[in-house]
DNA sequence: GTAAGTTTCAAACGATCGTTTATGGAGGAG
DNA sequence: CTCCTCCATAAACGATCGTTTGAAACTTAC
């Protein structure tokens, strides 16, 4: 096997295993044996397990954030005012486009994003915040005029409510779909779930301040 | 120290440490040294680490679920139709009452609930589902007529969207309030956050199916 | 073909993990 | 006092973890 392949085989195996079990629960030995490479290859090519975790996220986030930036620029050049739904659609569309019809890959990515928040990996949160903070701030700057009447305090909390909705759903995507089969008889198509998730977030963002409409 | 105290000292330390770091990241040695008891005490009194995790949740969930059941019975005896807000208030009020003004305890509990979903602890999810499944189903049965027009599929996903919003917010409560100070200058009172969180969830539950109202 | 640099490999390292064992003290019952 | 049960304690067990080592295999360049 060529030398370049080793790195990608490790990243593929780590990505799948991390998303299934979490970071602490996945050993380097499981990763390397799944990837079919030697145990020492991880420390040779990446330096440490922490660096491997960051590399997995970088491979995922780099094209995604680039696509988000591109879509935000498109949105800004349109003459009409930017509304909440179009901003939420930027995110869902970017995930669709970057990872295509490969739902396994997309749900794995979602679970990883959730784990980044939940698991105690301070180094990972720092890395993400430092590397992609500009995009987050640009997005927030566009969201503010899309929600007129909200105070800064309300804007902060409502966006984090919405963020939590998405992250929780994403990180438990497979488990929730399994439960859905038991409870409703339907697994739920990705399109159905994403569109309702977007609707939930948009409705919450608009009306959280006026609970008794 | 009295003999009965050992069990509770372990539960106190485990509860705090699990909520801070997660289950796999917290060793029994850290728990026992924090509790000031011998290492073997965990296996002696609880049998295993898994059983300790379940015991932590049982101590938390038992009084909480009892209080929720009581409030649901009150609600059912009222002549008026049950609406979404009153059902959401049952949950927030129960947490308030059971854990009182002790916000540390309440946020620790919510973080644990979030971890139960996120961390790969199948035994814990099975335990919770088996032990408290009836209450969940009773709650869902009351929620359904409060959201007329929603299909079973929509009901399932919308309630889990709302659940995710609450769990994410509460499990990151302290971190979010710290971020709020930086971004907005206000820490946000508990009442402010809870009322807006409830508003967000209610708005999402009602309008998730009709994103373009 | 030889030398230098890069990657793979088996083996071991020290540390930490959950769990078990053996010992002995504390306290109540007969 | 003796026996028995319950619990705390120190020590060790086997397993697994991330990481390091040193030599072998391979690639590249001259």
Tab-separated table of C-alpha atoms in Angstrom, chain A residues 7-156:
chain	number	residue	atom	x	y	z
A	7	UNK	CA	-2.821	8.566	6.450
A	8	UNK	CA	-6.204	8.464	4.787
A	9	UNK	CA	-6.932	4.935	5.917
A	10	UNK	CA	-6.298	6.046	9.479
A	11	UNK	CA	-8.505	9.116	9.066
A	12	UNK	CA	-11.317	7.024	7.572
A	13	UNK	CA	-11.233	4.478	10.375
A	14	UNK	CA	-10.888	7.107	13.097
A	15	UNK	CA	-13.763	9.141	11.699
A	16	UNK	CA	-16.121	6.176	11.682
A	17	UNK	CA	-15.065	4.811	15.061
A	18	UNK	CA	-15.016	8.168	16.850
A	19	UNK	CA	-18.524	8.946	15.644
A	20	UNK	CA	-19.761	5.557	16.837
A	21	UNK	CA	-18.165	5.380	20.275
A	22	UNK	CA	-16.658	8.720	21.166
A	23	UNK	CA	-13.044	9.730	21.555
A	24	UNK	CA	-12.019	8.283	24.893
A	25	UNK	CA	-13.853	5.058	24.148
A	26	UNK	CA	-11.957	4.459	20.895
A	27	UNK	CA	-8.416	3.147	21.269
A	28	UNK	CA	-5.616	3.646	18.781
A	29	UNK	CA	-5.321	-0.108	18.510
A	30	UNK	CA	-8.912	-0.380	17.323
A	31	UNK	CA	-8.330	2.385	14.816
A	32	UNK	CA	-5.122	0.938	13.384
A	33	UNK	CA	-6.412	-2.609	13.188
A	34	UNK	CA	-9.581	-1.391	11.447
A	35	UNK	CA	-7.468	0.632	9.050
A	36	UNK	CA	-5.121	-2.301	8.487
A	37	UNK	CA	-2.013	-0.342	9.445
A	38	UNK	CA	0.566	-0.638	12.175
A	39	UNK	CA	-0.173	0.737	15.628
A	40	UNK	CA	2.794	3.099	15.565
A	41	UNK	CA	1.579	4.704	12.340
A	42	UNK	CA	-0.740	7.078	14.198
A	43	UNK	CA	2.002	8.568	16.326
A	44	UNK	CA	4.377	8.624	13.362
A	45	UNK	CA	2.043	10.478	10.991
A	46	UNK	CA	0.017	12.582	13.419
A	47	UNK	CA	2.140	12.810	16.555
A	48	UNK	CA	-0.529	11.970	19.122
A	49	UNK	CA	-4.125	10.908	19.544
A	50	UNK	CA	-5.226	14.493	20.174
A	51	UNK	CA	-3.610	15.576	16.913
A	52	UNK	CA	-5.416	12.749	15.140
A	53	UNK	CA	-8.758	13.949	16.510
A	54	UNK	CA	-8.033	17.452	15.252
A	55	UNK	CA	-6.972	16.080	11.855
A	56	UNK	CA	-10.268	14.223	11.536
A	57	UNK	CA	-12.147	17.457	12.172
A	58	UNK	CA	-9.959	19.474	9.850
A	59	UNK	CA	-10.592	17.114	6.959
A	60	UNK	CA	-14.303	17.482	7.585
A	61	UNK	CA	-14.586	21.163	8.393
A	62	UNK	CA	-12.241	22.617	5.798
A	63	UNK	CA	-14.408	22.017	2.704
A	64	UNK	CA	-17.608	22.557	4.674
A	65	UNK	CA	-16.648	25.981	5.968
A	66	UNK	CA	-15.376	26.970	2.526
A	67	UNK	CA	-18.754	26.061	1.066
A	68	UNK	CA	-20.578	27.987	3.798
A	69	UNK	CA	-18.461	31.082	3.127
A	70	UNK	CA	-19.249	30.833	-0.566
A	71	UNK	CA	-22.990	30.580	0.084
A	72	UNK	CA	-22.946	33.496	2.507
A	73	UNK	CA	-21.269	35.637	-0.145
A	74	UNK	CA	-23.969	34.663	-2.615
A	75	UNK	CA	-26.628	35.604	-0.087
A	76	UNK	CA	-25.066	38.996	0.573
A	77	UNK	CA	-25.053	39.873	-3.113
A	78	UNK	CA	-28.783	39.333	-3.447
A	79	UNK	CA	-30.852	42.534	-3.333
A	80	UNK	CA	-33.516	41.139	-0.984
A	81	UNK	CA	-33.194	41.155	2.783
A	82	UNK	CA	-31.786	37.968	4.260
A	83	UNK	CA	-34.291	35.958	6.310
A	84	UNK	CA	-33.839	33.236	8.888
A	85	UNK	CA	-34.822	30.344	6.665
A	86	UNK	CA	-32.286	31.217	3.992
A	87	UNK	CA	-29.541	31.409	6.620
A	88	UNK	CA	-30.480	28.026	8.051
A	89	UNK	CA	-30.629	26.619	4.538
A	90	UNK	CA	-27.045	27.701	3.967
A	91	UNK	CA	-25.948	25.259	6.636
A	92	UNK	CA	-28.068	22.301	5.590
A	93	UNK	CA	-27.254	22.811	1.915
A	94	UNK	CA	-23.551	22.999	2.635
A	95	UNK	CA	-23.647	19.690	4.450
A	96	UNK	CA	-25.611	18.154	1.608
A	97	UNK	CA	-23.243	19.410	-1.047
A	98	UNK	CA	-19.957	18.640	0.639
A	99	UNK	CA	-20.846	15.116	1.673
A	100	UNK	CA	-23.295	14.460	-1.091
A	101	UNK	CA	-25.663	11.560	-0.962
A	102	UNK	CA	-23.337	9.719	1.384
A	103	UNK	CA	-25.642	9.785	4.389
A	104	UNK	CA	-23.324	7.653	6.490
A	105	UNK	CA	-20.591	10.187	6.105
A	106	UNK	CA	-22.922	13.118	6.805
A	107	UNK	CA	-24.419	11.570	9.936
A	108	UNK	CA	-20.965	10.598	11.133
A	109	UNK	CA	-19.939	14.208	10.763
A	110	UNK	CA	-22.983	15.379	12.685
A	111	UNK	CA	-22.274	13.011	15.509
A	112	UNK	CA	-18.690	14.208	15.633
A	113	UNK	CA	-19.833	17.812	15.885
A	114	UNK	CA	-22.062	16.883	18.774
A	115	UNK	CA	-19.286	14.997	20.485
A	116	UNK	CA	-16.997	18.000	20.127
A	117	UNK	CA	-19.416	19.922	22.305
A	118	UNK	CA	-20.325	17.202	24.757
A	119	UNK	CA	-17.157	15.255	25.353
A	120	UNK	CA	-14.570	16.946	27.496
A	121	UNK	CA	-12.120	17.810	24.745
A	122	UNK	CA	-11.054	21.349	25.535
A	123	UNK	CA	-8.209	21.166	23.017
A	124	UNK	CA	-10.716	20.396	20.270
A	125	UNK	CA	-13.087	23.234	21.108
A	126	UNK	CA	-10.177	25.666	21.262
A	127	UNK	CA	-8.901	24.423	17.931
A	128	UNK	CA	-12.289	24.790	16.233
A	129	UNK	CA	-12.991	28.187	17.773
A	130	UNK	CA	-9.593	29.517	16.771
A	131	UNK	CA	-9.663	28.099	13.273
A	132	UNK	CA	-13.238	28.788	12.217
A	133	UNK	CA	-14.325	31.581	14.584
A	134	UNK	CA	-14.408	34.161	11.790
A	135	UNK	CA	-17.062	32.259	9.878
A	136	UNK	CA	-19.197	31.913	12.979
A	137	UNK	CA	-19.037	35.654	13.628
A	138	UNK	CA	-19.863	36.460	10.027
A	139	UNK	CA	-22.898	34.192	10.233
A	140	UNK	CA	-24.066	35.797	13.474
A	141	UNK	CA	-23.698	39.231	11.910
A	142	UNK	CA	-26.096	38.246	9.126
A	143	UNK	CA	-28.546	36.643	11.536
A	144	UNK	CA	-29.063	39.779	13.603
A	145	UNK	CA	-30.937	41.882	11.000
A	146	UNK	CA	-32.941	38.766	10.087
A	147	UNK	CA	-34.453	38.808	13.580
A	148	UNK	CA	-35.594	42.421	14.080
A	149	UNK	CA	-36.830	43.419	17.494
A	150	UNK	CA	-34.708	40.957	19.404
A	151	UNK	CA	-32.327	42.344	21.990
A	152	UNK	CA	-28.694	41.265	22.011
A	153	UNK	CA	-29.442	39.117	25.000
A	154	UNK	CA	-32.361	37.423	23.298
A	155	UNK	CA	-30.331	36.966	20.114
A	156	UNK	CA	-27.575	35.226	22.030
